[in-house]
Every structure is written in structure tokens, then in C-alpha cells.
């Protein structure tokens, strides 16, 4: 048995490249193009390839891997549509080699592990696990976007440890820092944002028609829809929603005042707009809340509801938020910083 704590992608590539008969993969999230290309090459060489993965917005998105091409070339795609998360990460190669561990097949940089073994009892145990998964994940020939899971769970597990240096690098590379001001009637709901790890928008339901027509967020689809319905969605409320949709980007930083306390929470936006299936908002974004900053330390005055650029230096704010600490650990988004302090 070989165990690794780094160098995962080359190791997986090497093992997959040696397949002669079949490859069976069960992995929650799969976004790495190099690994995908190995699977396409194996299909071209006559190897049977089957993949089980979550049917959510992390795996299936406009800029994501071309899974229709995988199917076209003979690959068997088995999306997990069950409510329960398919959180396995393993692969079986020719029924003789097992790859398993904590590693998703993504570009993540978390602390992970991967082991490779030919031990017959372990290979047999995971083969039985594969058979159970295959029984609940029938293969598909076309991807029906309407069946996509509304919520991507990836932000709850991505970058649980947030380094101050990584945040500074994001800002240096162009990530914006925004202040989100809520309308008066939504201020009392701000605690829900912190508790649920998201920020919501459009409590008036202006986007319900868009989500009915387009189960996924695509900027091009949205702009076409908004132009078509410009008379029906005009006005200051829609302009506020429009800016929230187009200006706030994934990996931007956001400040939101917590009205139950005299502070702001600083978070990282972890998703594009997503359709909301619960709560008063039609649309939300996943956010990883990192830490609380006293309102007295933030140069933000009142203003109209909506999204506004932070008026000071984002780098200075990070220094205020974290002091001389090199890192803070953000618990998954079921907690509220302040009541459950960042440690």
C-alpha cells in the first residue's frame, strides 16, 4: 500500500493511465481537466469508464468539464440525484487496484490524503460499495439541467482554514471588497444569512420567472431574459438586484452588518447566483463567513440599500480583522461568528 499526503493529481493520472479493461470512479466533485482528459484517452483506447458524482452546480456548470462529450465517446455517467450527499472518493482500476482517500478530483489545496493498494480484501470491499452506488445512480445519455440539485454543498467544505495571506493575494489579484446594505424590511433576516452560510437577494420574487425558464445561472441567459422583460422588471428595486447579480463575483469579499450586534461579518463569496428553494429570497449566493469586525473599525456610513464598494483599503481591513495572526479557522457555515468565536 502506498499513502500520499501531496502530489495527488499526478498519482491519480498515473494509476488511471495504466488501466487496460475498466475504470470505475466514485467522487463527489470532479472538475480537474487533466484527470478528465485521461478518462477520454482511455475511452479512445477501448477501456470501459464509469463515473458516479454529485449532480450539482459544482460539477455541472457552463465553464465546467464537457460531460456530454464524455457520454458521446462511450463513457457511462451516473449522477447522484438522491437527497443524501454522495461523498465518496475512490476509483477501481481493472478490478485489481484501488485509489481512495479524502481527495476530490478538483483543483483544491486542502490538507488531504490518498492511498493506492492492490490488497484483494480492500479492493473487494470497495467493489461492493461501487455496486451499491451503481444501483441507485442509473446512467444518463443526456444532461437534463432541470434536474440539477439547487444547492451546491462544496462551499461548506472548501478552504475551511482561511489564511490571511491567501485573502491578501485574492485582493491583489483583483477580488473586490463590497459592503452589502439590506433594505429595511430584510435587516431582521440578516442572522439567517450568517446561520445558513449565504446571502440572499430578491425578496420581491422578480427573478422567479428567470429561474422557471433557466434552472442554472448563466450571465448570457440572464441578460437576454432581462432585455426581453425590461418593462416588467424596471425600477429601483430591480436595478439593485441587477447590480447584485452582475457586480458581485465568486471569490469577492463581502461585509454585511449584523444588526443583532455592533459588528460586520467578513465573508468570501463561494458561488455564482443560485436558485433559492426556501426562505423569502428567490436567489442566493453561498458565502463562507470568516470573522467579525467591530463596526467602530469600519469606515462605512449609511446609504441606500444595495451593493457598494468598500470605501477604504481592503488590505487595511484584513490587517484590522486578523491583526498579526497568520490564519484563522472558519468553522463550517452552521455557526455564527461572535456567538461561536473564530478560533
mmCIF file of N, CA, C and O in Angstrom, residues 235-279:
data_model
loop_
_atom_site.group_PDB
_atom_site.id
_atom_site.type_symbol
_atom_site.label_atom_id
_atom_site.label_comp_id
_atom_site.label_asym_id
_atom_site.label_seq_id
_atom_site.Cartn_x
_atom_site.Cartn_y
_atom_site.Cartn_z
ATOM 1 N N UNK A 235 -37.285 49.661 -12.611
ATOM 2 C CA UNK A 235 -37.461 50.288 -11.313
ATOM 3 C C UNK A 235 -36.234 50.131 -10.439
ATOM 4 O O UNK A 235 -35.318 49.358 -10.726
ATOM 5 N N UNK A 236 -36.205 50.894 -9.348
ATOM 6 C CA UNK A 236 -35.020 50.932 -8.481
ATOM 7 C C UNK A 236 -34.759 49.587 -7.812
ATOM 8 O O UNK A 236 -33.608 49.204 -7.616
ATOM 9 N N UNK A 237 -35.821 48.861 -7.454
ATOM 10 C CA UNK A 237 -35.614 47.562 -6.810
ATOM 11 C C UNK A 237 -34.908 46.605 -7.745
ATOM 12 O O UNK A 237 -33.955 45.916 -7.359
ATOM 13 N N UNK A 238 -35.350 46.571 -8.999
ATOM 14 C CA UNK A 238 -34.694 45.668 -9.937
ATOM 15 C C UNK A 238 -33.267 46.105 -10.230
ATOM 16 O O UNK A 238 -32.377 45.267 -10.384
ATOM 17 N N UNK A 239 -33.028 47.414 -10.297
ATOM 18 C CA UNK A 239 -31.657 47.876 -10.539
ATOM 19 C C UNK A 239 -30.729 47.414 -9.422
ATOM 20 O O UNK A 239 -29.579 47.066 -9.665
ATOM 21 N N UNK A 240 -31.231 47.410 -8.184
ATOM 22 C CA UNK A 240 -30.419 46.928 -7.061
ATOM 23 C C UNK A 240 -30.114 45.438 -7.221
ATOM 24 O O UNK A 240 -28.975 44.992 -7.035
ATOM 25 N N UNK A 241 -31.129 44.662 -7.572
ATOM 26 C CA UNK A 241 -30.936 43.221 -7.785
ATOM 27 C C UNK A 241 -29.985 42.986 -8.959
ATOM 28 O O UNK A 241 -29.096 42.127 -8.897
ATOM 29 N N UNK A 242 -30.146 43.756 -10.017
ATOM 30 C CA UNK A 242 -29.317 43.625 -11.216
ATOM 31 C C UNK A 242 -27.839 43.832 -10.876
ATOM 32 O O UNK A 242 -26.974 43.048 -11.297
ATOM 33 N N UNK A 243 -27.535 44.861 -10.103
ATOM 34 C CA UNK A 243 -26.139 45.108 -9.721
ATOM 35 C C UNK A 243 -25.602 43.974 -8.856
ATOM 36 O O UNK A 243 -24.448 43.566 -8.993
ATOM 37 N N UNK A 244 -26.440 43.478 -7.949
ATOM 38 C CA UNK A 244 -26.024 42.358 -7.074
ATOM 39 C C UNK A 244 -25.668 41.130 -7.905
ATOM 40 O O UNK A 244 -24.711 40.419 -7.613
ATOM 41 N N UNK A 245 -26.424 40.883 -8.952
ATOM 42 C CA UNK A 245 -26.190 39.717 -9.803
ATOM 43 C C UNK A 245 -24.924 39.853 -10.635
ATOM 44 O O UNK A 245 -24.170 38.886 -10.799
ATOM 45 N N UNK A 246 -24.682 41.043 -11.180
ATOM 46 C CA UNK A 246 -23.617 41.202 -12.163
ATOM 47 C C UNK A 246 -22.301 41.700 -11.584
ATOM 48 O O UNK A 246 -21.235 41.395 -12.128
ATOM 49 N N UNK A 247 -22.346 42.465 -10.513
ATOM 50 C CA UNK A 247 -21.103 43.037 -9.989
ATOM 51 C C UNK A 247 -20.433 42.148 -8.948
ATOM 52 O O UNK A 247 -19.205 42.116 -8.852
ATOM 53 N N UNK A 248 -21.230 41.452 -8.168
ATOM 54 C CA UNK A 248 -20.675 40.579 -7.129
ATOM 55 C C UNK A 248 -20.228 39.272 -7.763
ATOM 56 O O UNK A 248 -21.017 38.557 -8.382
ATOM 57 N N UNK A 249 -18.938 38.963 -7.620
ATOM 58 C CA UNK A 249 -18.375 37.804 -8.290
ATOM 59 C C UNK A 249 -17.922 36.747 -7.287
ATOM 60 O O UNK A 249 -17.634 37.048 -6.135
ATOM 61 N N UNK A 250 -17.844 35.519 -7.765
ATOM 62 C CA UNK A 250 -17.297 34.450 -6.949
ATOM 63 C C UNK A 250 -15.874 34.799 -6.531
ATOM 64 O O UNK A 250 -15.084 35.297 -7.330
ATOM 65 N N UNK A 251 -15.557 34.577 -5.254
ATOM 66 C CA UNK A 251 -14.268 34.870 -4.623
ATOM 67 C C UNK A 251 -14.092 36.327 -4.230
ATOM 68 O O UNK A 251 -13.055 36.689 -3.675
ATOM 69 N N UNK A 252 -15.085 37.171 -4.494
ATOM 70 C CA UNK A 252 -15.066 38.509 -3.908
ATOM 71 C C UNK A 252 -15.277 38.415 -2.405
ATOM 72 O O UNK A 252 -15.802 37.408 -1.890
ATOM 73 N N UNK A 253 -14.898 39.479 -1.700
ATOM 74 C CA UNK A 253 -15.137 39.573 -0.261
ATOM 75 C C UNK A 253 -16.336 40.482 -0.018
ATOM 76 O O UNK A 253 -16.560 41.432 -0.775
ATOM 77 N N UNK A 254 -17.092 40.190 1.019
ATOM 78 C CA UNK A 254 -18.291 40.963 1.295
ATOM 79 C C UNK A 254 -18.403 41.244 2.788
ATOM 80 O O UNK A 254 -18.041 40.396 3.615
ATOM 81 N N UNK A 255 -18.858 42.432 3.121
ATOM 82 C CA UNK A 255 -19.142 42.829 4.503
ATOM 83 C C UNK A 255 -20.647 43.013 4.649
ATOM 84 O O UNK A 255 -21.275 43.706 3.847
ATOM 85 N N UNK A 256 -21.209 42.416 5.691
ATOM 86 C CA UNK A 256 -22.635 42.563 5.948
ATOM 87 C C UNK A 256 -22.829 42.840 7.435
ATOM 88 O O UNK A 256 -22.304 42.112 8.275
ATOM 89 N N UNK A 257 -23.572 43.899 7.716
ATOM 90 C CA UNK A 257 -23.752 44.273 9.116
ATOM 91 C C UNK A 257 -24.706 43.323 9.805
ATOM 92 O O UNK A 257 -25.768 43.007 9.278
ATOM 93 N N UNK A 258 -24.289 42.884 10.977
ATOM 94 C CA UNK A 258 -25.156 42.034 11.790
ATOM 95 C C UNK A 258 -25.884 42.931 12.770
ATOM 96 O O UNK A 258 -25.288 43.504 13.677
ATOM 97 N N UNK A 259 -27.173 43.053 12.603
ATOM 98 C CA UNK A 259 -27.919 44.046 13.368
ATOM 99 C C UNK A 259 -28.242 43.577 14.773
ATOM 100 O O UNK A 259 -28.728 44.358 15.584
ATOM 101 N N UNK A 260 -27.957 42.330 15.083
ATOM 102 C CA UNK A 260 -28.108 41.865 16.461
ATOM 103 C C UNK A 260 -26.884 42.223 17.301
ATOM 104 O O UNK A 260 -26.864 42.012 18.504
ATOM 105 N N UNK A 261 -25.845 42.753 16.659
ATOM 106 C CA UNK A 261 -24.616 43.135 17.360
ATOM 107 C C UNK A 261 -23.986 44.294 16.604
ATOM 108 O O UNK A 261 -24.301 44.545 15.441
ATOM 109 N N UNK A 262 -23.097 44.986 17.275
ATOM 110 C CA UNK A 262 -22.457 46.152 16.664
ATOM 111 C C UNK A 262 -21.213 45.721 15.893
ATOM 112 O O UNK A 262 -20.088 46.085 16.224
ATOM 113 N N UNK A 263 -21.418 44.902 14.860
ATOM 114 C CA UNK A 263 -20.278 44.451 14.071
ATOM 115 C C UNK A 263 -20.709 44.111 12.652
ATOM 116 O O UNK A 263 -21.892 44.073 12.321
ATOM 117 N N UNK A 264 -19.686 43.933 11.824
ATOM 118 C CA UNK A 264 -19.879 43.430 10.461
ATOM 119 C C UNK A 264 -19.242 42.046 10.396
ATOM 120 O O UNK A 264 -18.229 41.782 11.060
ATOM 121 N N UNK A 265 -19.784 41.171 9.548
ATOM 122 C CA UNK A 265 -19.118 39.903 9.262
ATOM 123 C C UNK A 265 -18.455 39.999 7.901
ATOM 124 O O UNK A 265 -19.013 40.553 6.949
ATOM 125 N N UNK A 266 -17.241 39.468 7.836
ATOM 126 C CA UNK A 266 -16.475 39.422 6.599
ATOM 127 C C UNK A 266 -16.574 38.013 6.038
ATOM 128 O O UNK A 266 -16.356 37.033 6.752
ATOM 129 N N UNK A 267 -16.927 37.910 4.759
ATOM 130 C CA UNK A 267 -17.055 36.602 4.139
ATOM 131 C C UNK A 267 -16.496 36.572 2.734
ATOM 132 O O UNK A 267 -16.221 37.603 2.120
ATOM 133 N N UNK A 268 -16.314 35.353 2.229
ATOM 134 C CA UNK A 268 -15.857 35.121 0.863
ATOM 135 C C UNK A 268 -17.013 34.522 0.075
ATOM 136 O O UNK A 268 -17.609 33.526 0.497
ATOM 137 N N UNK A 269 -17.334 35.117 -1.065
ATOM 138 C CA UNK A 269 -18.419 34.615 -1.909
ATOM 139 C C UNK A 269 -17.954 33.329 -2.591
ATOM 140 O O UNK A 269 -16.929 33.312 -3.267
ATOM 141 N N UNK A 270 -18.720 32.255 -2.400
ATOM 142 C CA UNK A 270 -18.288 30.938 -2.864
ATOM 143 C C UNK A 270 -19.075 30.397 -4.048
ATOM 144 O O UNK A 270 -18.858 29.260 -4.457
ATOM 145 N N UNK A 271 -20.016 31.163 -4.596
ATOM 146 C CA UNK A 271 -20.797 30.626 -5.703
ATOM 147 C C UNK A 271 -21.310 31.751 -6.578
ATOM 148 O O UNK A 271 -21.357 32.916 -6.177
ATOM 149 N N UNK A 272 -21.693 31.391 -7.774
ATOM 150 C CA UNK A 272 -22.473 32.265 -8.628
ATOM 151 C C UNK A 272 -23.903 32.290 -8.078
ATOM 152 O O UNK A 272 -24.227 31.533 -7.148
ATOM 153 N N UNK A 273 -24.784 33.123 -8.611
ATOM 154 C CA UNK A 273 -26.169 33.105 -8.131
ATOM 155 C C UNK A 273 -26.802 31.718 -8.242
ATOM 156 O O UNK A 273 -26.616 31.015 -9.238
ATOM 157 N N UNK A 274 -27.543 31.338 -7.215
ATOM 158 C CA UNK A 274 -28.227 30.048 -7.162
ATOM 159 C C UNK A 274 -29.699 30.274 -6.852
ATOM 160 O O UNK A 274 -30.059 31.204 -6.124
ATOM 161 N N UNK A 275 -30.528 29.409 -7.349
ATOM 162 C CA UNK A 275 -31.957 29.496 -7.053
ATOM 163 C C UNK A 275 -32.203 29.068 -5.615
ATOM 164 O O UNK A 275 -31.700 28.045 -5.166
ATOM 165 N N UNK A 276 -32.980 29.837 -4.897
ATOM 166 C CA UNK A 276 -33.337 29.505 -3.514
ATOM 167 C C UNK A 276 -34.644 28.740 -3.497
ATOM 168 O O UNK A 276 -35.597 29.092 -4.190
ATOM 169 N N UNK A 277 -34.679 27.685 -2.694
ATOM 170 C CA UNK A 277 -35.889 26.875 -2.573
ATOM 171 C C UNK A 277 -36.545 27.048 -1.212
ATOM 172 O O UNK A 277 -37.575 26.452 -0.945
ATOM 173 N N UNK A 278 -35.936 27.826 -0.344
ATOM 174 C CA UNK A 278 -36.504 28.073 0.981
ATOM 175 C C UNK A 278 -36.182 29.502 1.391
ATOM 176 O O UNK A 278 -35.219 30.099 0.917
ATOM 177 N N UNK A 279 -36.999 30.059 2.270
ATOM 178 C CA UNK A 279 -36.771 31.415 2.735
ATOM 179 C C UNK A 279 -37.446 32.432 1.830
ATOM 180 O O UNK A 279 -38.046 32.087 0.806
#
